[in-house]
C-alpha cells in the first residue's frame, strides 16, 4: 500500500524518529508535520496540547496517511488514547516503545526519564514502565532548556550544549539508575553530550528504534507495507518557518530525498 506514513511533532525533534523509520523501512514514504509555530508543546497546558495534537493528526489523516506516528512524547501522553478512538488508521506513540526499551536495557531496575514538563507531569513514562514491570523504580526530570536549544539550532555548539546539559542534569549525576530514557524526540540531538556527562555509569536510550519496530510490525501484520521502489520522496509540512528544518534535515538526513512545504492550519 503506497500511502505515506504520517509523522507529527511540535517541531524538528520527530525527525529523529523519521530517521529510524527510513533506516528500517526505506521503501516507505513519510508525510511529516512539524508544528513549529506552537512549539514547544511541553510547556503548554494539557488542554492546549490535546487540541493541537488532534488538529495536526486530523490534517494528516485527511491527507491520506495509512498510519499516524505521534513522534512527540508530550502529545502522546496528552492525546494518544483519543486519537486511537478517533481514526480508522493505526496510531503509534513513542512512550510505550521507550518504556519497553528501558526495561530491556536496565539491569538494576532503576531508570531516569528526561522529558518536558508536560510529559513529566503526566506520569506517562512511569506508569508505562510500572505497568510492564512493577519492580522498577523511576525518577523523572523536566529539562525545559533542551527543546529550545535544538529548535534554535544551537545544539551543534558543543560548548553551549555541554553547559546546558551539566546545569540541567547535575542533581542526577550520582543517581543509582543505570538507564536514562530520552523522553522527548528532540533530546537525541543532544544524546552525545548527555551520554558523555553520565559516562559509563548509565546507558542513554531513545525510543526511535523501538517505535520504528512497532510501525514495521503493524504495517506488516496489516499487509500495508509499501512496494519496493527507488523513487521515494518524503514531504515535510511546516506550520511556521522552514529554516530550522532545512538545517536539521541536511545534518540529520543528508542522503534523503524530500520537499518542504510551509503551510497554515
PDB file of C-alpha atoms in Angstrom:
ATOM      1  CA  UNK A   1       0.000   0.000   0.000  1.00  0.00           C
ATOM      2  CA  UNK A   2       1.934   3.014  -1.276  1.00  0.00           C
ATOM      3  CA  UNK A   3       0.340   5.566   1.016  1.00  0.00           C
ATOM      4  CA  UNK A   4       2.557   7.676   3.268  1.00  0.00           C
ATOM      5  CA  UNK A   5       3.135   7.184   6.974  1.00  0.00           C
ATOM      6  CA  UNK A   6       2.066  10.338   8.813  1.00  0.00           C
ATOM      7  CA  UNK A   7       4.516  11.526  11.471  1.00  0.00           C
ATOM      8  CA  UNK A   8       3.868  14.532  13.684  1.00  0.00           C
ATOM      9  CA  UNK A   9       5.798  16.542  16.261  1.00  0.00           C
ATOM     10  CA  UNK A  10       5.785  20.000  17.778  1.00  0.00           C
ATOM     11  CA  UNK A  11       8.951  20.829  15.847  1.00  0.00           C
ATOM     12  CA  UNK A  12      12.061  19.206  14.422  1.00  0.00           C
ATOM     13  CA  UNK A  13      12.527  16.544  17.105  1.00  0.00           C
ATOM     14  CA  UNK A  14      10.302  13.981  15.432  1.00  0.00           C
ATOM     15  CA  UNK A  15      12.821  13.798  12.603  1.00  0.00           C
ATOM     16  CA  UNK A  16      14.870  11.553  14.913  1.00  0.00           C
ATOM     17  CA  UNK A  17      12.027   9.026  14.690  1.00  0.00           C
ATOM     18  CA  UNK A  18      11.703   9.593  10.932  1.00  0.00           C
ATOM     19  CA  UNK A  19      15.399   8.775  10.542  1.00  0.00           C
ATOM     20  CA  UNK A  20      14.914   5.399  12.201  1.00  0.00           C
ATOM     21  CA  UNK A  21      11.748   4.591  10.218  1.00  0.00           C
ATOM     22  CA  UNK A  22      13.589   5.362   6.968  1.00  0.00           C
ATOM     23  CA  UNK A  23      16.551   3.239   8.057  1.00  0.00           C
ATOM     24  CA  UNK A  24      14.353   0.241   8.876  1.00  0.00           C
ATOM     25  CA  UNK A  25      11.821   0.721   6.048  1.00  0.00           C
ATOM     26  CA  UNK A  26      13.469   2.532   3.119  1.00  0.00           C
ATOM     27  CA  UNK A  27      10.513   1.919   0.776  1.00  0.00           C
ATOM     28  CA  UNK A  28       8.070   3.820   2.993  1.00  0.00           C
ATOM     29  CA  UNK A  29       7.156   7.432   2.217  1.00  0.00           C
ATOM     30  CA  UNK A  30       6.841   9.887   5.108  1.00  0.00           C
ATOM     31  CA  UNK A  31       4.419  12.803   5.392  1.00  0.00           C
ATOM     32  CA  UNK A  32       5.832  14.798   8.309  1.00  0.00           C
ATOM     33  CA  UNK A  33       4.130  17.649  10.137  1.00  0.00           C
ATOM     34  CA  UNK A  34       6.208  19.996  12.290  1.00  0.00           C
ATOM     35  CA  UNK A  35       4.140  22.421  14.366  1.00  0.00           C
ATOM     36  CA  UNK A  36       6.933  24.990  14.729  1.00  0.00           C
ATOM     37  CA  UNK A  37       4.542  27.898  15.246  1.00  0.00           C
ATOM     38  CA  UNK A  38       3.216  26.394  18.507  1.00  0.00           C
ATOM     39  CA  UNK A  39       6.413  24.710  19.718  1.00  0.00           C
ATOM     40  CA  UNK A  40       7.275  23.707  22.400  1.00  0.00           C
ATOM     41  CA  UNK A  41       4.306  21.587  23.473  1.00  0.00           C
ATOM     42  CA  UNK A  42       5.999  20.583  26.718  1.00  0.00           C
ATOM     43  CA  UNK A  43       5.461  23.949  28.382  1.00  0.00           C
ATOM     44  CA  UNK A  44       1.776  24.252  27.432  1.00  0.00           C
ATOM     45  CA  UNK A  45      -1.341  23.073  29.243  1.00  0.00           C
ATOM     46  CA  UNK A  46      -2.720  19.587  28.727  1.00  0.00           C
ATOM     47  CA  UNK A  47      -5.820  21.032  27.039  1.00  0.00           C
ATOM     48  CA  UNK A  48      -3.737  23.062  24.561  1.00  0.00           C
ATOM     49  CA  UNK A  49      -1.518  20.115  23.675  1.00  0.00           C
ATOM     50  CA  UNK A  50      -4.514  17.838  23.202  1.00  0.00           C
ATOM     51  CA  UNK A  51      -6.185  20.414  20.914  1.00  0.00           C
ATOM     52  CA  UNK A  52      -3.056  20.931  18.804  1.00  0.00           C
ATOM     53  CA  UNK A  53      -2.368  17.201  18.547  1.00  0.00           C
ATOM     54  CA  UNK A  54      -5.870  16.449  17.298  1.00  0.00           C
ATOM     55  CA  UNK A  55      -5.687  19.303  14.754  1.00  0.00           C
ATOM     56  CA  UNK A  56      -2.404  18.055  13.319  1.00  0.00           C
ATOM     57  CA  UNK A  57      -3.457  14.398  13.300  1.00  0.00           C
ATOM     58  CA  UNK A  58      -6.745  15.342  11.594  1.00  0.00           C
ATOM     59  CA  UNK A  59      -4.726  17.118   8.893  1.00  0.00           C
ATOM     60  CA  UNK A  60      -2.527  14.071   8.291  1.00  0.00           C
ATOM     61  CA  UNK A  61      -5.478  11.668   8.152  1.00  0.00           C
ATOM     62  CA  UNK A  62      -7.331  13.993   5.764  1.00  0.00           C
ATOM     63  CA  UNK A  63      -4.272  13.821   3.500  1.00  0.00           C
ATOM     64  CA  UNK A  64      -4.483  10.055   3.162  1.00  0.00           C
ATOM     65  CA  UNK A  65      -1.859   8.615   5.507  1.00  0.00           C
ATOM     66  CA  UNK A  66      -2.069   4.903   6.316  1.00  0.00           C
ATOM     67  CA  UNK A  67      -0.813   5.392   9.879  1.00  0.00           C
ATOM     68  CA  UNK A  68      -0.212   8.234  12.337  1.00  0.00           C
ATOM     69  CA  UNK A  69       3.007   8.224  14.361  1.00  0.00           C
ATOM     70  CA  UNK A  70       2.872  10.699  17.242  1.00  0.00           C
ATOM     71  CA  UNK A  71       6.606  11.392  17.435  1.00  0.00           C
ATOM     72  CA  UNK A  72       6.204  13.696  20.424  1.00  0.00           C
ATOM     73  CA  UNK A  73       6.185  12.389  23.972  1.00  0.00           C
ATOM     74  CA  UNK A  74       4.090  15.264  25.307  1.00  0.00           C
ATOM     75  CA  UNK A  75       1.464  14.802  22.588  1.00  0.00           C
ATOM     76  CA  UNK A  76       1.494  11.026  23.105  1.00  0.00           C
ATOM     77  CA  UNK A  77       0.824  11.468  26.813  1.00  0.00           C
ATOM     78  CA  UNK A  78      -1.919  14.027  26.202  1.00  0.00           C
ATOM     79  CA  UNK A  79      -3.893  12.552  23.325  1.00  0.00           C
ATOM     80  CA  UNK A  80      -2.866   9.056  22.168  1.00  0.00           C
ATOM     81  CA  UNK A  81      -5.972   7.369  23.565  1.00  0.00           C
ATOM     82  CA  UNK A  82      -8.208   9.968  21.876  1.00  0.00           C
ATOM     83  CA  UNK A  83      -6.505   9.535  18.504  1.00  0.00           C
ATOM     84  CA  UNK A  84      -6.767   5.753  18.700  1.00  0.00           C
ATOM     85  CA  UNK A  85     -10.540   6.066  19.080  1.00  0.00           C
ATOM     86  CA  UNK A  86     -10.854   8.839  16.501  1.00  0.00           C
ATOM     87  CA  UNK A  87      -9.355   7.222  13.377  1.00  0.00           C
ATOM     88  CA  UNK A  88      -9.652   4.032  11.377  1.00  0.00           C
ATOM     89  CA  UNK A  89      -5.905   4.026  10.673  1.00  0.00           C
ATOM     90  CA  UNK A  90      -3.489   2.765  13.359  1.00  0.00           C
ATOM     91  CA  UNK A  91      -1.911   5.309  15.708  1.00  0.00           C
ATOM     92  CA  UNK A  92       1.506   4.759  17.296  1.00  0.00           C
ATOM     93  CA  UNK A  93       3.018   6.802  20.128  1.00  0.00           C
ATOM     94  CA  UNK A  94       6.586   6.899  21.444  1.00  0.00           C
ATOM     95  CA  UNK A  95       6.109   6.312  25.171  1.00  0.00           C
ATOM     96  CA  UNK A  96       5.254   2.605  25.209  1.00  0.00           C
ATOM     97  CA  UNK A  97       8.210   1.687  22.945  1.00  0.00           C
ATOM     98  CA  UNK A  98      10.525   3.810  25.110  1.00  0.00           C
ATOM     99  CA  UNK A  99       9.291   2.100  28.274  1.00  0.00           C
ATOM    100  CA  UNK A 100       9.907  -1.343  26.769  1.00  0.00           C
ATOM    101  CA  UNK A 101      13.396  -0.362  25.664  1.00  0.00           C
ATOM    102  CA  UNK A 102      14.273   0.877  29.162  1.00  0.00           C
ATOM    103  CA  UNK A 103      13.112  -2.352  30.767  1.00  0.00           C
ATOM    104  CA  UNK A 104      15.186  -4.373  28.300  1.00  0.00           C
ATOM    105  CA  UNK A 105      18.239  -2.199  28.960  1.00  0.00           C
ATOM    106  CA  UNK A 106      18.269  -1.874  32.743  1.00  0.00           C
ATOM    107  CA  UNK A 107      19.965  -4.454  34.947  1.00  0.00           C
ATOM    108  CA  UNK A 108      19.245  -2.873  38.333  1.00  0.00           C
ATOM    109  CA  UNK A 109      15.620  -1.865  37.567  1.00  0.00           C
ATOM    110  CA  UNK A 110      16.280   1.818  38.178  1.00  0.00           C
ATOM    111  CA  UNK A 111      15.500   4.255  35.379  1.00  0.00           C
ATOM    112  CA  UNK A 112      15.702   8.008  34.841  1.00  0.00           C
ATOM    113  CA  UNK A 113      13.287   9.747  32.449  1.00  0.00           C
ATOM    114  CA  UNK A 114      14.384  13.069  30.943  1.00  0.00           C
ATOM    115  CA  UNK A 115      11.388  14.817  29.409  1.00  0.00           C
ATOM    116  CA  UNK A 116       9.379  18.018  29.057  1.00  0.00           C
ATOM    117  CA  UNK A 117       7.341  19.335  31.979  1.00  0.00           C
ATOM    118  CA  UNK A 118       4.166  18.162  30.264  1.00  0.00           C
ATOM    119  CA  UNK A 119       5.394  14.587  29.931  1.00  0.00           C
ATOM    120  CA  UNK A 120       6.825  14.508  33.454  1.00  0.00           C
ATOM    121  CA  UNK A 121       3.624  15.908  34.966  1.00  0.00           C
ATOM    122  CA  UNK A 122       1.536  13.326  33.102  1.00  0.00           C
ATOM    123  CA  UNK A 123       3.430  10.449  34.717  1.00  0.00           C
ATOM    124  CA  UNK A 124       3.062   8.619  31.410  1.00  0.00           C
ATOM    125  CA  UNK A 125       6.522   7.042  31.341  1.00  0.00           C
ATOM    126  CA  UNK A 126       6.457   5.966  34.971  1.00  0.00           C
ATOM    127  CA  UNK A 127       3.005   4.442  34.517  1.00  0.00           C
ATOM    128  CA  UNK A 128       4.037   2.664  31.314  1.00  0.00           C
ATOM    129  CA  UNK A 129       7.148   1.180  32.930  1.00  0.00           C
ATOM    130  CA  UNK A 130       5.401   0.135  36.150  1.00  0.00           C
ATOM    131  CA  UNK A 131       2.554  -1.417  34.163  1.00  0.00           C
ATOM    132  CA  UNK A 132       5.111  -3.579  32.366  1.00  0.00           C
ATOM    133  CA  UNK A 133       7.204  -4.355  35.459  1.00  0.00           C
ATOM    134  CA  UNK A 134       6.092  -3.211  38.907  1.00  0.00           C
ATOM    135  CA  UNK A 135       9.570  -3.809  40.353  1.00  0.00           C
ATOM    136  CA  UNK A 136      11.113  -0.831  38.551  1.00  0.00           C
ATOM    137  CA  UNK A 137      11.968   2.485  40.206  1.00  0.00           C
ATOM    138  CA  UNK A 138      11.529   5.557  38.002  1.00  0.00           C
ATOM    139  CA  UNK A 139      12.921   9.065  38.524  1.00  0.00           C
ATOM    140  CA  UNK A 140      11.774  11.866  36.231  1.00  0.00           C
ATOM    141  CA  UNK A 141      13.316  15.243  35.471  1.00  0.00           C
ATOM    142  CA  UNK A 142      11.891  18.062  33.371  1.00  0.00           C
ATOM    143  CA  UNK A 143      14.522  19.602  31.056  1.00  0.00           C
ATOM    144  CA  UNK A 144      12.894  22.805  29.745  1.00  0.00           C
ATOM    145  CA  UNK A 145      16.129  24.181  28.211  1.00  0.00           C
ATOM    146  CA  UNK A 146      16.725  21.211  25.900  1.00  0.00           C
ATOM    147  CA  UNK A 147      13.993  21.775  23.297  1.00  0.00           C
ATOM    148  CA  UNK A 148      14.814  25.487  22.708  1.00  0.00           C
ATOM    149  CA  UNK A 149      18.480  24.517  22.329  1.00  0.00           C
ATOM    150  CA  UNK A 150      17.523  22.222  19.440  1.00  0.00           C
ATOM    151  CA  UNK A 151      14.791  24.368  17.904  1.00  0.00           C
ATOM    152  CA  UNK A 152      17.050  27.446  17.910  1.00  0.00           C
ATOM    153  CA  UNK A 153      19.722  25.332  16.140  1.00  0.00           C
ATOM    154  CA  UNK A 154      22.327  25.830  18.887  1.00  0.00           C
ATOM    155  CA  UNK A 155      22.666  22.118  19.642  1.00  0.00           C
ATOM    156  CA  UNK A 156      25.682  21.850  17.284  1.00  0.00           C
ATOM    157  CA  UNK A 157      27.650  24.214  19.529  1.00  0.00           C
ATOM    158  CA  UNK A 158      29.177  21.576  21.795  1.00  0.00           C
ATOM    159  CA  UNK A 159      30.333  24.118  24.389  1.00  0.00           C
ATOM    160  CA  UNK A 160      26.843  25.538  24.881  1.00  0.00           C
ATOM    161  CA  UNK A 161      25.278  22.071  24.778  1.00  0.00           C
ATOM    162  CA  UNK A 162      27.641  20.703  27.450  1.00  0.00           C
ATOM    163  CA  UNK A 163      26.966  23.665  29.732  1.00  0.00           C
ATOM    164  CA  UNK A 164      23.182  23.319  29.415  1.00  0.00           C
ATOM    165  CA  UNK A 165      23.345  19.533  29.910  1.00  0.00           C
ATOM    166  CA  UNK A 166      25.562  19.886  33.009  1.00  0.00           C
ATOM    167  CA  UNK A 167      23.360  22.567  34.590  1.00  0.00           C
ATOM    168  CA  UNK A 168      20.220  20.522  33.915  1.00  0.00           C
ATOM    169  CA  UNK A 169      21.412  17.074  34.974  1.00  0.00           C
ATOM    170  CA  UNK A 170      23.769  17.763  37.889  1.00  0.00           C
ATOM    171  CA  UNK A 171      21.238  16.637  40.506  1.00  0.00           C
ATOM    172  CA  UNK A 172      21.069  13.215  38.840  1.00  0.00           C
ATOM    173  CA  UNK A 173      24.788  12.628  38.385  1.00  0.00           C
ATOM    174  CA  UNK A 174      25.043  10.330  41.419  1.00  0.00           C
ATOM    175  CA  UNK A 175      21.722   8.586  40.831  1.00  0.00           C
ATOM    176  CA  UNK A 176      21.891   4.792  41.090  1.00  0.00           C
ATOM    177  CA  UNK A 177      19.812   4.399  37.930  1.00  0.00           C
ATOM    178  CA  UNK A 178      21.681   2.581  35.165  1.00  0.00           C
ATOM    179  CA  UNK A 179      19.387   3.613  32.303  1.00  0.00           C
ATOM    180  CA  UNK A 180      18.329   7.058  31.049  1.00  0.00           C
ATOM    181  CA  UNK A 181      15.353   7.465  28.720  1.00  0.00           C
ATOM    182  CA  UNK A 182      15.399  10.432  26.370  1.00  0.00           C
ATOM    183  CA  UNK A 183      11.696  11.094  26.851  1.00  0.00           C
ATOM    184  CA  UNK A 184      11.431  13.758  24.161  1.00  0.00           C
ATOM    185  CA  UNK A 185      12.209  13.246  20.490  1.00  0.00           C
ATOM    186  CA  UNK A 186      14.302  16.435  20.452  1.00  0.00           C
ATOM    187  CA  UNK A 187      16.723  15.055  23.026  1.00  0.00           C
ATOM    188  CA  UNK A 188      18.546  12.516  20.773  1.00  0.00           C
ATOM    189  CA  UNK A 189      20.146  15.538  19.094  1.00  0.00           C
ATOM    190  CA  UNK A 190      21.857  16.065  22.479  1.00  0.00           C
ATOM    191  CA  UNK A 191      22.495  12.366  23.087  1.00  0.00           C
ATOM    192  CA  UNK A 192      26.278  12.632  22.746  1.00  0.00           C
ATOM    193  CA  UNK A 193      26.514  15.346  25.400  1.00  0.00           C
ATOM    194  CA  UNK A 194      24.105  13.530  27.732  1.00  0.00           C
ATOM    195  CA  UNK A 195      25.996  10.229  27.391  1.00  0.00           C
ATOM    196  CA  UNK A 196      29.344  11.992  27.907  1.00  0.00           C
ATOM    197  CA  UNK A 197      28.003  13.631  31.051  1.00  0.00           C
ATOM    198  CA  UNK A 198      26.935  10.337  32.637  1.00  0.00           C
ATOM    199  CA  UNK A 199      29.869   8.367  31.253  1.00  0.00           C
ATOM    200  CA  UNK A 200      29.806   4.589  31.534  1.00  0.00           C
ATOM    201  CA  UNK A 201      27.589   4.609  34.624  1.00  0.00           C
ATOM    202  CA  UNK A 202      24.362   4.877  32.648  1.00  0.00           C
ATOM    203  CA  UNK A 203      23.073   3.785  29.252  1.00  0.00           C
ATOM    204  CA  UNK A 204      21.223   6.501  27.353  1.00  0.00           C
ATOM    205  CA  UNK A 205      18.414   5.301  25.090  1.00  0.00           C
ATOM    206  CA  UNK A 206      15.755   6.885  22.894  1.00  0.00           C
ATOM    207  CA  UNK A 207      12.524   5.402  21.653  1.00  0.00           C
ATOM    208  CA  UNK A 208      13.100   5.901  17.919  1.00  0.00           C
ATOM    209  CA  UNK A 209      14.352   2.377  17.251  1.00  0.00           C
ATOM    210  CA  UNK A 210      11.537   0.653  19.144  1.00  0.00           C
ATOM    211  CA  UNK A 211       8.905   2.996  17.667  1.00  0.00           C
ATOM    212  CA  UNK A 212      10.062   2.152  14.149  1.00  0.00           C
ATOM    213  CA  UNK A 213       9.889  -1.552  15.015  1.00  0.00           C
ATOM    214  CA  UNK A 214       6.273  -1.084  16.141  1.00  0.00           C
ATOM    215  CA  UNK A 215       5.464   0.731  12.892  1.00  0.00           C
ATOM    216  CA  UNK A 216       7.027  -2.069  10.847  1.00  0.00           C
ATOM    217  CA  UNK A 217       5.240  -4.812  12.801  1.00  0.00           C
ATOM    218  CA  UNK A 218       1.808  -3.166  12.479  1.00  0.00           C
ATOM    219  CA  UNK A 219       2.145  -2.458   8.752  1.00  0.00           C
ATOM    220  CA  UNK A 220       3.405  -5.987   8.117  1.00  0.00           C
ATOM    221  CA  UNK A 221       0.522  -7.509  10.077  1.00  0.00           C
ATOM    222  CA  UNK A 222      -1.998  -5.386   8.161  1.00  0.00           C
ATOM    223  CA  UNK A 223      -0.253  -6.170   4.849  1.00  0.00           C
ATOM    224  CA  UNK A 224       0.111  -2.446   4.316  1.00  0.00           C
ATOM    225  CA  UNK A 225       3.843  -2.221   3.607  1.00  0.00           C
ATOM    226  CA  UNK A 226       4.815  -0.258   0.508  1.00  0.00           C
ATOM    227  CA  UNK A 227       6.162  -1.993  -2.569  1.00  0.00           C
ATOM    228  CA  UNK A 228       9.887  -1.845  -3.240  1.00  0.00           C
ATOM    229  CA  UNK A 229      10.783   1.359  -5.115  1.00  0.00           C
ATOM    230  CA  UNK A 230      13.726   3.620  -5.834  1.00  0.00           C
ATOM    231  CA  UNK A 231      11.968   6.980  -6.085  1.00  0.00           C
ATOM    232  CA  UNK A 232      10.807   7.573  -2.500  1.00  0.00           C
ATOM    233  CA  UNK A 233      10.463  11.289  -1.748  1.00  0.00           C
ATOM    234  CA  UNK A 234       9.292  12.452   1.667  1.00  0.00           C
ATOM    235  CA  UNK A 235       7.165  15.535   2.309  1.00  0.00           C
ATOM    236  CA  UNK A 236       7.909  17.853   5.234  1.00  0.00           C
ATOM    237  CA  UNK A 237       4.976  20.093   6.173  1.00  0.00           C
ATOM    238  CA  UNK A 238       5.951  23.017   8.380  1.00  0.00           C
ATOM    239  CA  UNK A 239       3.460  25.098  10.312  1.00  0.00           C
ATOM    240  CA  UNK A 240       5.829  28.034  10.706  1.00  0.00           C
ATOM    241  CA  UNK A 241       9.332  28.939   9.486  1.00  0.00           C
ATOM    242  CA  UNK A 242      11.115  26.276   7.400  1.00  0.00           C
ATOM    243  CA  UNK A 243      14.684  27.488   8.048  1.00  0.00           C
ATOM    244  CA  UNK A 244      15.452  25.233  11.028  1.00  0.00           C
ATOM    245  CA  UNK A 245      14.028  22.238   9.178  1.00  0.00           C
ATOM    246  CA  UNK A 246      16.379  22.828   6.263  1.00  0.00           C
ATOM    247  CA  UNK A 247      19.325  22.990   8.645  1.00  0.00           C
ATOM    248  CA  UNK A 248      18.485  19.848  10.604  1.00  0.00           C
ATOM    249  CA  UNK A 249      17.397  17.833   7.562  1.00  0.00           C
ATOM    250  CA  UNK A 250      20.773  18.430   5.933  1.00  0.00           C
ATOM    251  CA  UNK A 251      22.511  17.393   9.145  1.00  0.00           C
ATOM    252  CA  UNK A 252      20.247  14.519  10.199  1.00  0.00           C
ATOM    253  CA  UNK A 253      19.057  13.051   6.866  1.00  0.00           C
ATOM    254  CA  UNK A 254      21.750  14.070   4.354  1.00  0.00           C
ATOM    255  CA  UNK A 255      21.054  11.383   1.742  1.00  0.00           C
ATOM    256  CA  UNK A 256      17.249  11.535   1.785  1.00  0.00           C
ATOM    257  CA  UNK A 257      15.007  12.970  -0.928  1.00  0.00           C
ATOM    258  CA  UNK A 258      12.411  15.367   0.450  1.00  0.00           C
ATOM    259  CA  UNK A 259      10.437  18.510  -0.266  1.00  0.00           C
ATOM    260  CA  UNK A 260       9.468  21.112   2.311  1.00  0.00           C
ATOM    261  CA  UNK A 261       6.149  22.961   2.289  1.00  0.00           C
ATOM    262  CA  UNK A 262       5.223  25.805   4.605  1.00  0.00           C
ATOM    263  CA  UNK A 263       1.527  25.593   5.474  1.00  0.00           C
ATOM    264  CA  UNK A 264      -1.151  27.170   7.656  1.00  0.00           C
ATOM    265  CA  UNK A 265      -3.745  25.319   9.683  1.00  0.00           C
TER     266      UNK A 265
END
